[in-house]
CSV table of C-alpha atoms in Angstrom, one decimal:
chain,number,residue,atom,x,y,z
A,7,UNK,CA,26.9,85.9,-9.3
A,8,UNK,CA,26.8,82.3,-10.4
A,9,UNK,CA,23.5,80.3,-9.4
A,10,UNK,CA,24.1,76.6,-8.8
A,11,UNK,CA,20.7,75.6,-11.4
A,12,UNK,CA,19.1,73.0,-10.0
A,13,UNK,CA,19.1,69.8,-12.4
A,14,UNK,CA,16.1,66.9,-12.6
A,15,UNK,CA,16.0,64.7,-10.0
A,16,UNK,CA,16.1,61.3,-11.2
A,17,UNK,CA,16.5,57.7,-9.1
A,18,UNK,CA,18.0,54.5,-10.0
A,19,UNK,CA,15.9,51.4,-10.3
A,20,UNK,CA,18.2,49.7,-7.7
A,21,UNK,CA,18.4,47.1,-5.3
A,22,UNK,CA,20.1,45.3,-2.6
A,23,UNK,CA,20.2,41.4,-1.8
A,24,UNK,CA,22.8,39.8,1.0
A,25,UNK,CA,23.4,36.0,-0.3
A,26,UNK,CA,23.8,33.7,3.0
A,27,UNK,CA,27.5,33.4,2.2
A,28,UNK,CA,27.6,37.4,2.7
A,29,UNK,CA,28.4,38.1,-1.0
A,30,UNK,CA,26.4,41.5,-1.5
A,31,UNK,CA,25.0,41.4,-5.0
A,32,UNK,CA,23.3,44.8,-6.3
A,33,UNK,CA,21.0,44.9,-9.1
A,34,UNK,CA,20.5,48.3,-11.4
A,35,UNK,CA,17.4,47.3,-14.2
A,36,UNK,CA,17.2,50.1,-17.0
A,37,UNK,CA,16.0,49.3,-20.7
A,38,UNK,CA,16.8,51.9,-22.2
A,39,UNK,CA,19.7,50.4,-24.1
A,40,UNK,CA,20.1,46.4,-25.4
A,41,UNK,CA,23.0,46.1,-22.9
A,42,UNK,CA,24.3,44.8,-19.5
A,43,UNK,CA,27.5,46.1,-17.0
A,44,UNK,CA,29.0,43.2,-15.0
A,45,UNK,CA,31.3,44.9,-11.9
A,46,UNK,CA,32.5,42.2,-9.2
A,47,UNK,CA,34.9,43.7,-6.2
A,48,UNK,CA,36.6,41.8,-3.8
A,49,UNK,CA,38.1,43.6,-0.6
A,50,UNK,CA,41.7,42.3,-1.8
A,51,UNK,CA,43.6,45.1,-2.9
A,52,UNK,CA,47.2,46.3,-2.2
A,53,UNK,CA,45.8,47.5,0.9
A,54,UNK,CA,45.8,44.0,2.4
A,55,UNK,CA,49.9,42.6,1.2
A,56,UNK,CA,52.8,42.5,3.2
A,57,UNK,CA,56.2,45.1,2.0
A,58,UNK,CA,57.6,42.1,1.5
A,59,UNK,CA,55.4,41.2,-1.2
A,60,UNK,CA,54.7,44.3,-3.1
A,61,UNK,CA,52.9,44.3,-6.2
A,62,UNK,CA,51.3,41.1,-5.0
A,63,UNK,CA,47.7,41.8,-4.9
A,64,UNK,CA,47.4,43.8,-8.0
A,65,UNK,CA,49.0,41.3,-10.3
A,66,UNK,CA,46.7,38.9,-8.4
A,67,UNK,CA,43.8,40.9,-9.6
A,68,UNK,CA,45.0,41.2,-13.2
A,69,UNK,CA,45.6,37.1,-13.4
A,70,UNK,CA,42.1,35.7,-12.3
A,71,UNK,CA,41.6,35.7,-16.1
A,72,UNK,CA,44.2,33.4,-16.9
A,73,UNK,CA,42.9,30.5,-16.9
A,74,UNK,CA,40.7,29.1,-14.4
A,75,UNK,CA,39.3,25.7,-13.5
A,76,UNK,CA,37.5,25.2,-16.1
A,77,UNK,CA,38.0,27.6,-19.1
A,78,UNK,CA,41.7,28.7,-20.2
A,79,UNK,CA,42.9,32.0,-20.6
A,80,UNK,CA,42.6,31.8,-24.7
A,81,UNK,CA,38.9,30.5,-23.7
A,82,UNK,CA,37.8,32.9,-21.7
A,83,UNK,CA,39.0,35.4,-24.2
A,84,UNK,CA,37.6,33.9,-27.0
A,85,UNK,CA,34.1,33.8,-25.6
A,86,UNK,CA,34.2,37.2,-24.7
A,87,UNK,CA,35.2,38.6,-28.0
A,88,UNK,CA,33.0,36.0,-29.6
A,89,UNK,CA,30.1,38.1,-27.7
A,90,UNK,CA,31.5,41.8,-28.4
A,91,UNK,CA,32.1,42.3,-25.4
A,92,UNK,CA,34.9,43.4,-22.9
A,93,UNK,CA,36.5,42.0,-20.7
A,94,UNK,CA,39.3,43.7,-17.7
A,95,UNK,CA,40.7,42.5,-14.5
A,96,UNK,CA,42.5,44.8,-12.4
A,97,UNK,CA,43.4,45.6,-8.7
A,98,UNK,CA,44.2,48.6,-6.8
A,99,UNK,CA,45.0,49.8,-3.2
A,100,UNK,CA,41.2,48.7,-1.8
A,101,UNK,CA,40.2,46.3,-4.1
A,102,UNK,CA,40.4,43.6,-7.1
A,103,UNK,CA,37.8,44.3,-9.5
A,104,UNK,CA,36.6,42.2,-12.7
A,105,UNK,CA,34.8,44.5,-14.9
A,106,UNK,CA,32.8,42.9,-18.1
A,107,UNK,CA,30.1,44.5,-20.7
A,108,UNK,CA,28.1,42.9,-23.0
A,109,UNK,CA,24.9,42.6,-25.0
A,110,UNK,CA,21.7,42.1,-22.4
A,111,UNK,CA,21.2,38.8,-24.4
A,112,UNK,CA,24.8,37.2,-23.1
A,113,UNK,CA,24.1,38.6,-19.4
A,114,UNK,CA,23.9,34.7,-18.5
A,115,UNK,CA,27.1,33.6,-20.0
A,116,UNK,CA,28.8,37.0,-19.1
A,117,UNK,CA,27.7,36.0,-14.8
A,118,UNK,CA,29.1,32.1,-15.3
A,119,UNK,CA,32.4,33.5,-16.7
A,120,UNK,CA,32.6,36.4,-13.8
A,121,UNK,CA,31.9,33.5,-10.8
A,122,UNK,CA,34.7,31.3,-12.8
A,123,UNK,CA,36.9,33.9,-12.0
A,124,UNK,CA,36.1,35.0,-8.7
A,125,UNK,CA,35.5,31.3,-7.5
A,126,UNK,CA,38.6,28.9,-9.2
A,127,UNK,CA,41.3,31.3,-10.9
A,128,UNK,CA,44.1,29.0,-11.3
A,129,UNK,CA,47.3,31.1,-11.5
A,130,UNK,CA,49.3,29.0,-14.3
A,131,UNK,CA,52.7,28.8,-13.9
A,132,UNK,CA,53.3,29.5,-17.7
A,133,UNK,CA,51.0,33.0,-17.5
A,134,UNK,CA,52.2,34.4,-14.1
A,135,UNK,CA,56.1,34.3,-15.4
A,136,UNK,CA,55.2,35.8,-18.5
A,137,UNK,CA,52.8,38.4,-16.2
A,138,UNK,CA,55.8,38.9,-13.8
A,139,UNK,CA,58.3,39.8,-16.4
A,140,UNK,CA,55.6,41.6,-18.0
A,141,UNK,CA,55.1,43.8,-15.2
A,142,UNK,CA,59.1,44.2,-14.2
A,143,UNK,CA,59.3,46.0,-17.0
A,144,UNK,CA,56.9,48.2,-16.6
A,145,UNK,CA,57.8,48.9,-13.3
A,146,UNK,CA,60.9,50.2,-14.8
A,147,UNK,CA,59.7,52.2,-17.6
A,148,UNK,CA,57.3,53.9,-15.3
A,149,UNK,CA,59.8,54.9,-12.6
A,150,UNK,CA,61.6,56.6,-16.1
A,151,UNK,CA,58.2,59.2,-16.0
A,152,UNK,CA,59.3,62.2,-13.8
A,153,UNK,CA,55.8,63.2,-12.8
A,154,UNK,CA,55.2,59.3,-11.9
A,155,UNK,CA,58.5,59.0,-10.0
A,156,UNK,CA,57.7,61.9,-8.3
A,157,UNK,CA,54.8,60.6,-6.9
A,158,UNK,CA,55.9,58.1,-5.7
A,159,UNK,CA,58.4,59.3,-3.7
A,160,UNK,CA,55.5,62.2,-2.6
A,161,UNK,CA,53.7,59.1,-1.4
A,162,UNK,CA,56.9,57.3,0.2
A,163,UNK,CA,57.2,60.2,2.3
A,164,UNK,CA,53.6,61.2,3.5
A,165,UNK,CA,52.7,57.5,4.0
A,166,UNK,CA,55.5,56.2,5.9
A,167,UNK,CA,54.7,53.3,7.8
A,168,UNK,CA,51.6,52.5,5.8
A,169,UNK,CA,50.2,50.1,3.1
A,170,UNK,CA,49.7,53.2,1.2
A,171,UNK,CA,53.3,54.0,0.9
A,172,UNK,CA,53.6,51.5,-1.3
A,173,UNK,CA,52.5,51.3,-5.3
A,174,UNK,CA,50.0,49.4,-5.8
A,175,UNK,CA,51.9,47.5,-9.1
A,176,UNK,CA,55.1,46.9,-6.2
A,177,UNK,CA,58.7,47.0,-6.9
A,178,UNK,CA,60.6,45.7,-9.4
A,179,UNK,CA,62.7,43.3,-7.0
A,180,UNK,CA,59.6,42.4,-4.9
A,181,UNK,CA,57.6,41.0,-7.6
A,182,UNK,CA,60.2,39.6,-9.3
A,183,UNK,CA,60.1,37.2,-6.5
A,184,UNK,CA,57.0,36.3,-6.4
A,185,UNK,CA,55.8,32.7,-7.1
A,186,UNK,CA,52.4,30.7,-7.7
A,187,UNK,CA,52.5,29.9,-4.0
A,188,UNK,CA,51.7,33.1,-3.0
A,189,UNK,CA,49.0,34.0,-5.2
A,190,UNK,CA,47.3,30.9,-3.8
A,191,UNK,CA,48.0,32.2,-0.3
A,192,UNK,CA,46.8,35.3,-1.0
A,193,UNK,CA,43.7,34.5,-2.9
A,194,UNK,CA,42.9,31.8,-0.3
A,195,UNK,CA,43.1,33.7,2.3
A,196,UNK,CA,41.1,37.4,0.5
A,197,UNK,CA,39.2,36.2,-2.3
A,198,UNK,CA,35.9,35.7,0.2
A,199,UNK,CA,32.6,35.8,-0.5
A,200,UNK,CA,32.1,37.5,2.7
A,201,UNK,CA,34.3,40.2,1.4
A,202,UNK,CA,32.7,40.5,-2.6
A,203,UNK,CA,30.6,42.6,-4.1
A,204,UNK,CA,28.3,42.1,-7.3
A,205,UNK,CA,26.9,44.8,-9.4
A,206,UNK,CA,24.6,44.2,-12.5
A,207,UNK,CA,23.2,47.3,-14.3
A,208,UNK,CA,21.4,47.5,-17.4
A,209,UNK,CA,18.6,45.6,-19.7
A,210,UNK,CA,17.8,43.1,-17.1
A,211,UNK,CA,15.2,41.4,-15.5
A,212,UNK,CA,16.6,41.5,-11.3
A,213,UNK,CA,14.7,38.5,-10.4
A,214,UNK,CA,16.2,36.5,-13.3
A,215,UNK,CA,19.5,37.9,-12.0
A,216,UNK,CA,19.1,37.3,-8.5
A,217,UNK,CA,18.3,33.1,-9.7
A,218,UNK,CA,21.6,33.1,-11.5
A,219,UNK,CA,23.7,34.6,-8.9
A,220,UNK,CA,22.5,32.6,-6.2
A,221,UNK,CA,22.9,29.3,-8.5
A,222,UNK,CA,26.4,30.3,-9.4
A,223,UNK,CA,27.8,31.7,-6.2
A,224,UNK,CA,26.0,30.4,-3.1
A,225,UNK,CA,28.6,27.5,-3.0
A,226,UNK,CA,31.2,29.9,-2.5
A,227,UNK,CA,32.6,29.2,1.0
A,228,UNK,CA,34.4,31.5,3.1
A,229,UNK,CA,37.4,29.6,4.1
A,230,UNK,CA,39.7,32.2,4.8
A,231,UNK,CA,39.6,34.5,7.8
A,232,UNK,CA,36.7,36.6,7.9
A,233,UNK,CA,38.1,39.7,9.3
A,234,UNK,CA,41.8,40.9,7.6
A,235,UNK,CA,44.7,41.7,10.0
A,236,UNK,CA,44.4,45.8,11.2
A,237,UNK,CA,46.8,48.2,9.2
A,238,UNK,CA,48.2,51.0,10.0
A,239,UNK,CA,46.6,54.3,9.6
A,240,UNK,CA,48.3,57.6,8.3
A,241,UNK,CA,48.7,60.8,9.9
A,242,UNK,CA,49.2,64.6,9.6
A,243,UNK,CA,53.1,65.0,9.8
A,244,UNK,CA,54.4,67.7,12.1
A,245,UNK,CA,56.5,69.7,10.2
A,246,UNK,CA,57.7,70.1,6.6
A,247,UNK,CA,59.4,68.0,4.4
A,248,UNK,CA,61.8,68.7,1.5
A,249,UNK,CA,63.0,66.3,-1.6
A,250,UNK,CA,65.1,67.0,-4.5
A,251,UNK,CA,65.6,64.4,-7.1
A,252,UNK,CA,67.7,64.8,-10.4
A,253,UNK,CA,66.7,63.9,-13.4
A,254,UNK,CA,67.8,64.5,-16.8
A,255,UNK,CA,64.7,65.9,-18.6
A,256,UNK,CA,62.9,69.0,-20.0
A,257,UNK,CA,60.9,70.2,-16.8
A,258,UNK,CA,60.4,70.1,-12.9
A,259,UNK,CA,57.7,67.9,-11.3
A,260,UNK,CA,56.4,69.4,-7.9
A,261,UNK,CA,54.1,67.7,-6.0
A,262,UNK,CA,53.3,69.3,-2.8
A,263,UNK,CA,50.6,68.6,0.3
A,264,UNK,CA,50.5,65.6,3.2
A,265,UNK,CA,47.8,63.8,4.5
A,266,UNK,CA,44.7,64.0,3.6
A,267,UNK,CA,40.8,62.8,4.3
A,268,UNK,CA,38.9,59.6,4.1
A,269,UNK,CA,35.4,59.4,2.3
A,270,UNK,CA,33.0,58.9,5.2
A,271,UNK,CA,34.4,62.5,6.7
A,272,UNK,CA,31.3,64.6,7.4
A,273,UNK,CA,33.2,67.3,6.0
A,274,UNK,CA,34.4,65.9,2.1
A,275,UNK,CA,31.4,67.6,0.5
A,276,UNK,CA,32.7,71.3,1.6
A,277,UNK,CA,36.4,69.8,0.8
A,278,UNK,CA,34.7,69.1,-2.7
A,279,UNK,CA,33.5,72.5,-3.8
A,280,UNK,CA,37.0,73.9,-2.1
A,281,UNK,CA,38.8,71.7,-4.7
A,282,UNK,CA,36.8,73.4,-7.1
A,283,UNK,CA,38.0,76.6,-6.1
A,284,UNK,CA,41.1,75.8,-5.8
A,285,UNK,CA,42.7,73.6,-8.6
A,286,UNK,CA,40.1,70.9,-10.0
A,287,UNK,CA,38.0,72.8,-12.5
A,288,UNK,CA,38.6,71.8,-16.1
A,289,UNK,CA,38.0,75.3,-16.8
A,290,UNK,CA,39.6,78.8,-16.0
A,291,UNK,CA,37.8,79.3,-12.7
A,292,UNK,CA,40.0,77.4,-10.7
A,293,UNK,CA,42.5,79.6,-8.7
A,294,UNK,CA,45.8,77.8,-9.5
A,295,UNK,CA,45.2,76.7,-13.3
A,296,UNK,CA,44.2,80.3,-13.6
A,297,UNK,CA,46.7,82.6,-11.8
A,298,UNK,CA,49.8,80.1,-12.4
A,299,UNK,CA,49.3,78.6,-15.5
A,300,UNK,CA,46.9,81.4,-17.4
A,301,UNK,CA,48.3,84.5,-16.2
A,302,UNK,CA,51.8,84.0,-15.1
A,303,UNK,CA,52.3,81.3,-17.3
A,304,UNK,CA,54.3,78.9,-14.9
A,305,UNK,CA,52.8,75.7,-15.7
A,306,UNK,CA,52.7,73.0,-18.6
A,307,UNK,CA,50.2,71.9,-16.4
A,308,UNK,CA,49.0,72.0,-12.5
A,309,UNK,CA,45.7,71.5,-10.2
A,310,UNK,CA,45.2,70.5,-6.5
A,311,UNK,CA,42.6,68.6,-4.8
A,312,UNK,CA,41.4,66.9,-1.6
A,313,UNK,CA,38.5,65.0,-2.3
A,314,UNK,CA,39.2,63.1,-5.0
A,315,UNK,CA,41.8,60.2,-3.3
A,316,UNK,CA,39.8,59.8,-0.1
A,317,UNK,CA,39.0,56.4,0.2
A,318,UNK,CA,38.2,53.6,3.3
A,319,UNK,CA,41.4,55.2,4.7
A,320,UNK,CA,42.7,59.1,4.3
A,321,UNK,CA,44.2,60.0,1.0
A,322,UNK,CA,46.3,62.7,0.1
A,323,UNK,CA,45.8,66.5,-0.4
A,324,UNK,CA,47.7,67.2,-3.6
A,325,UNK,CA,48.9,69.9,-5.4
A,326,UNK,CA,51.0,69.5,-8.5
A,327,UNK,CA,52.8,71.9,-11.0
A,328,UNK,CA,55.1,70.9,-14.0
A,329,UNK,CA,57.4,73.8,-15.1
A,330,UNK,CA,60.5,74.5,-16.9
A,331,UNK,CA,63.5,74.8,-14.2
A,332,UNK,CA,63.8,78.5,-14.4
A,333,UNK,CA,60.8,78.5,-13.2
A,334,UNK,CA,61.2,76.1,-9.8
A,335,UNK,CA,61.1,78.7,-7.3
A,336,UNK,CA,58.2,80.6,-8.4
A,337,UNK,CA,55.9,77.9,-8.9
A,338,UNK,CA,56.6,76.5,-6.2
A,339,UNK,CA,56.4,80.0,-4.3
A,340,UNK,CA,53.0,80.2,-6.0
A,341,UNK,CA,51.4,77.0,-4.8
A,342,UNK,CA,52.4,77.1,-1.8
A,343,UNK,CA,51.0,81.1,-1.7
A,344,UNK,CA,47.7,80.1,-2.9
A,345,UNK,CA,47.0,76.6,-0.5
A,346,UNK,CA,48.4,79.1,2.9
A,347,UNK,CA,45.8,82.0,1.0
A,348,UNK,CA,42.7,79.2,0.8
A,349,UNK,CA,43.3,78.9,4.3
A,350,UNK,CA,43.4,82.2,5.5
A,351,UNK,CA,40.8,84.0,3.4
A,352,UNK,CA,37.6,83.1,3.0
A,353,UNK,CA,36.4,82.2,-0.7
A,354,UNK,CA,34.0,84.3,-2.4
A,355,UNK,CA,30.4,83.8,-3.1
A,356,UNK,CA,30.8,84.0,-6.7
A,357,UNK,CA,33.4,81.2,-6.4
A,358,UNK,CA,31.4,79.4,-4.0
A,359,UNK,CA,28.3,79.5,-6.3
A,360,UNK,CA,30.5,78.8,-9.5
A,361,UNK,CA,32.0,75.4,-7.9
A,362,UNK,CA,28.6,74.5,-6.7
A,363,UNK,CA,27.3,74.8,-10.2
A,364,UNK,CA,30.2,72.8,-11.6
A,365,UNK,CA,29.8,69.8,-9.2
A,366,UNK,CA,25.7,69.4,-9.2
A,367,UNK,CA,25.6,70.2,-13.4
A,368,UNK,CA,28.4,67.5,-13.9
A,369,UNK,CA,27.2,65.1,-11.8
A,370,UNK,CA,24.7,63.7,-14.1
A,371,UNK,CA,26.6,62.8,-16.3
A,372,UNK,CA,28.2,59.8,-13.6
A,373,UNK,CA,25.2,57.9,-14.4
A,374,UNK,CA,24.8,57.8,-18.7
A,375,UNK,CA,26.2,54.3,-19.1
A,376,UNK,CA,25.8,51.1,-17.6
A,377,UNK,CA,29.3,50.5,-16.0
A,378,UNK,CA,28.8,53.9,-14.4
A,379,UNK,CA,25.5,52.5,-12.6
A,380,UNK,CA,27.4,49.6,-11.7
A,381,UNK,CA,30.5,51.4,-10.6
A,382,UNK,CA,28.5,53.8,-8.3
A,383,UNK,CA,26.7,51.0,-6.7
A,384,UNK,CA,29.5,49.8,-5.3
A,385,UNK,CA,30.7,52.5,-4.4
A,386,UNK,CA,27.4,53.4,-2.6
A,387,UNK,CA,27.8,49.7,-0.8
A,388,UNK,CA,31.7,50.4,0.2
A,389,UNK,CA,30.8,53.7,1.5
A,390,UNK,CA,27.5,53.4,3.1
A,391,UNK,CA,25.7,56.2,0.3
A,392,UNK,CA,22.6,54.5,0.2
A,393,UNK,CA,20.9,54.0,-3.4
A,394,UNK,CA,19.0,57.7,-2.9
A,395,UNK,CA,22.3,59.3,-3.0
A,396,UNK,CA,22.1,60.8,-6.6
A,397,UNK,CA,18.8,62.9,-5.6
A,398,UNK,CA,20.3,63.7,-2.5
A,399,UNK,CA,23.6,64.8,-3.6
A,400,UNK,CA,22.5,68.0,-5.5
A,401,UNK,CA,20.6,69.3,-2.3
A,402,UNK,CA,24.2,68.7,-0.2
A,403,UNK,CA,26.3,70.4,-2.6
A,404,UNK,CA,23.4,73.4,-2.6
A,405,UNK,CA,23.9,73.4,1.3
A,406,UNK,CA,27.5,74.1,1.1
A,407,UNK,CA,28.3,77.6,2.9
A,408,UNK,CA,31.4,80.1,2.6
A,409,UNK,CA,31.5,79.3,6.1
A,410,UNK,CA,31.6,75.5,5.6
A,411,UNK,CA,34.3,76.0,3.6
A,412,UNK,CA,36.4,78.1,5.6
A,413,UNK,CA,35.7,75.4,8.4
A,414,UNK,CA,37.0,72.4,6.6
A,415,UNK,CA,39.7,74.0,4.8
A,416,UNK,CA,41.4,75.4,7.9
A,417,UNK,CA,40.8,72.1,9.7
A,418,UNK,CA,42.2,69.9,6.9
A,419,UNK,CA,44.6,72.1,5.0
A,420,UNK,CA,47.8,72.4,6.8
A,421,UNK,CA,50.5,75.0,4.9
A,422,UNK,CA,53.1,74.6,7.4
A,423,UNK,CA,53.6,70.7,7.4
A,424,UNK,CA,53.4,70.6,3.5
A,425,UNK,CA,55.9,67.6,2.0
A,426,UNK,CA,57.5,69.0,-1.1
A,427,UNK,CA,58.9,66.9,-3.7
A,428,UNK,CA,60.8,67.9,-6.8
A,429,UNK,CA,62.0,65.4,-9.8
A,430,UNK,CA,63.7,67.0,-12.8
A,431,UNK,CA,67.3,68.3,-13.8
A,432,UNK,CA,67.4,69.9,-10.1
A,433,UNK,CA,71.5,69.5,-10.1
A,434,UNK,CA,71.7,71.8,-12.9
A,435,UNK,CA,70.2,74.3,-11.0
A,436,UNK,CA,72.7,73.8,-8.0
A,437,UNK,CA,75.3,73.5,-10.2
């Protein structure tokens, strides 16, 4: 048997300050390196666009560095590379996010460019046609991916109805309609303090910080709505779903599952060491990498997981296989075999212990660099974690039973309502 060790508990030198505007700014001070993580998030993800205007929010995200008020786009860059550092922009389906790192030294200059492009992103007319065609395109090549296609469509299916349905870079005709109007719309009415959250981690003095921030930012007025129009919520579907789509290339994408959980449910931890056990591990312990991949061979490359998409609202349980055609019907025989055998036998205690010991030994290593800090405060603010979560985490993963497990995955795993989607050279087969 497999004993989870027990690594050093350590703590992060955090803490937590509410500006009166109701921007949440979180401060992480560690000297142990000459250098500073800057991670802003606003509650303005894809999440929060209409079907109508697909693609909206990310390409939103991705422009605030284009030029703003007072600095251009070629300025903004230009300072930033001046100072070695980096610079990205970027949105997703919960939020748009403006990561930056940099020497401890430029912290100062590195906070006024990071308000100037929370607080007066212009949206250029110039930039956002070049970034619309930009993104067109890739819209396009990326539907030409199998495995990418095919999730897609996986998520088109199990999503129906909500924001999650969608991509979070939209559709090729919806963004290609877009125009500077509705960036200013959207950014007016999401881009809230109210709704923003600050992280600085590294070689910093918090006080000093906390000055800055509050100088930059506390004229930063919510004038939008404060609270963002409900959306709809998925659910479990009732029976099982089938899709076949051709396409002309080497091997067979399979993505099959539904539904899954959201991150504040009591039972994601037992969920987590199940994904272990079942497809996550980067190793050979996991049960589908190991018996269809390994020993039968089926796979190019497979895994499955619960956990890891759960998010402010459910995500999806997953499991995916890429094979060569001739082998469709087995590996699709032999996923769907293994997620209806996790349910109906209980794991052993070797493979309980040996997930346990994955999950607490690699969970260290989510705190070596500064971004990491800053990345994990947030998402300790998002989801109500609390700043003692990395000594506490260890002990809950310990906790975790064969019996917990059975519990959650019969509760949450559901092998007779599984969507199953195939994209590869499926009309040769019928042919």
């Amino acid at each position: 048997m497999v004993q989870a060790k027990k690594p050093a508990r350590f703590a992060l030198d955090s803490e937590r300050i509410q500006l009166p505007n109701g921007l949440t700014l979180l401060l992480s001070e560690n000297h142990s390196t000459p250098s500073v993580a800057i991670y802003a998030v606003v509650k303005a993800g894809s999440r929060f666009e209409k079907d109508d205007q697909a693609g909206l929010a990310a390409l939103a995200a991705e422009m605030i560095d284009e030029g703003t008020a007072t600095r251009s786009a070629e300025q903004i860059a230009n300072t930033i590379d001046s100072l070695g550092g980096r610079l990205a922009t970027y949105g997703d389906y919960e939020s748009a996010d403006v990561a930056l790192q940099l020497l401890a030294k430029d912290a100062a200059i590195g906070l006024e460019i990071t308000a100037d492009l929370l607080t007066t992103p212009t949206f250029p007319n110039d930039k956002l046609d070049l970034q619309i065609n930009r993104r067109a395109a890739q819209i396009r090549s990326r539907l030409d991916v199998p495995r990418t296609l095919a999730s897609d469509i996986f998520n088109e299916i199990v999503f129906e109805g909500t924001p999650q349905h969608r991509p979070p870079v939209g559709y090729e005709p919806t963004v290609k309609k877009l125009v500077r109007s509705d960036f200013i719309e959207f950014y007016r009415k999401h881009y809230l303090p109210s709704r923003a959250i600050l992280a600085v981690a590294g070689d910093i003095d918090k006080a000093a910080i906390s000055s800055q921030v509050v100088e930059l930012l506390e004229g930063w007025s919510n004038s939008g709505p404060q609270e963002p129009e409900p959306i709809n919520i998925p659910v479990l579907q009732s029976q099982p779903v089938e899709k076949f789509v051709n396409a002309p290339k080497e091997q067979v994408n399979i993505f099959i599952g539904h539904v899954g959980i959201d991150r504040g449910n009591p039972d994601y931890y037992a969920l987590q060491v199940m994904d272990i056990i079942l497809g996550s591990s980067p190793g050979f312990t996991s049960r589908i990498p190991r018996i269809l991949r390994d020993e039968q061979g089926l796979a190019y490359s497979t895994f499955a997981n619960i956990s890891s998409s759960a998010g402010v609202d459910p995500g999806r349980f997953i499991a995916y296989i890429g094979t060569s055609p001739e082998n469709l019907g087995r590996a699709i025989g032999g996923i769907r075999s293994e997620i209806a055998r996790m349910v109906e036998e209980p794991v052993s205690i070797e493979e309980l212990e040996t997930a346990k010991a994955y999950l607490t030994g690699s969970f260290v290593f989510r705190f070596q660099k500064n971004a990491q800090v800053a990345e994990f405060m947030v998402e300790a603010e998002l989801y109500g974690l609390g700043f003692d979560y990395p000594e506490r985490y260890p002990e809950i993963i310990r906790s975790i039973t064969v019996d917990d497990v059975t519990r959650a995955t019969r509760k949450y795993l559901h092998p007779d309502r599984l969507t199953t989607v195939v994209v590869g050279p499926v009309e040769t087969l019928n042919s």
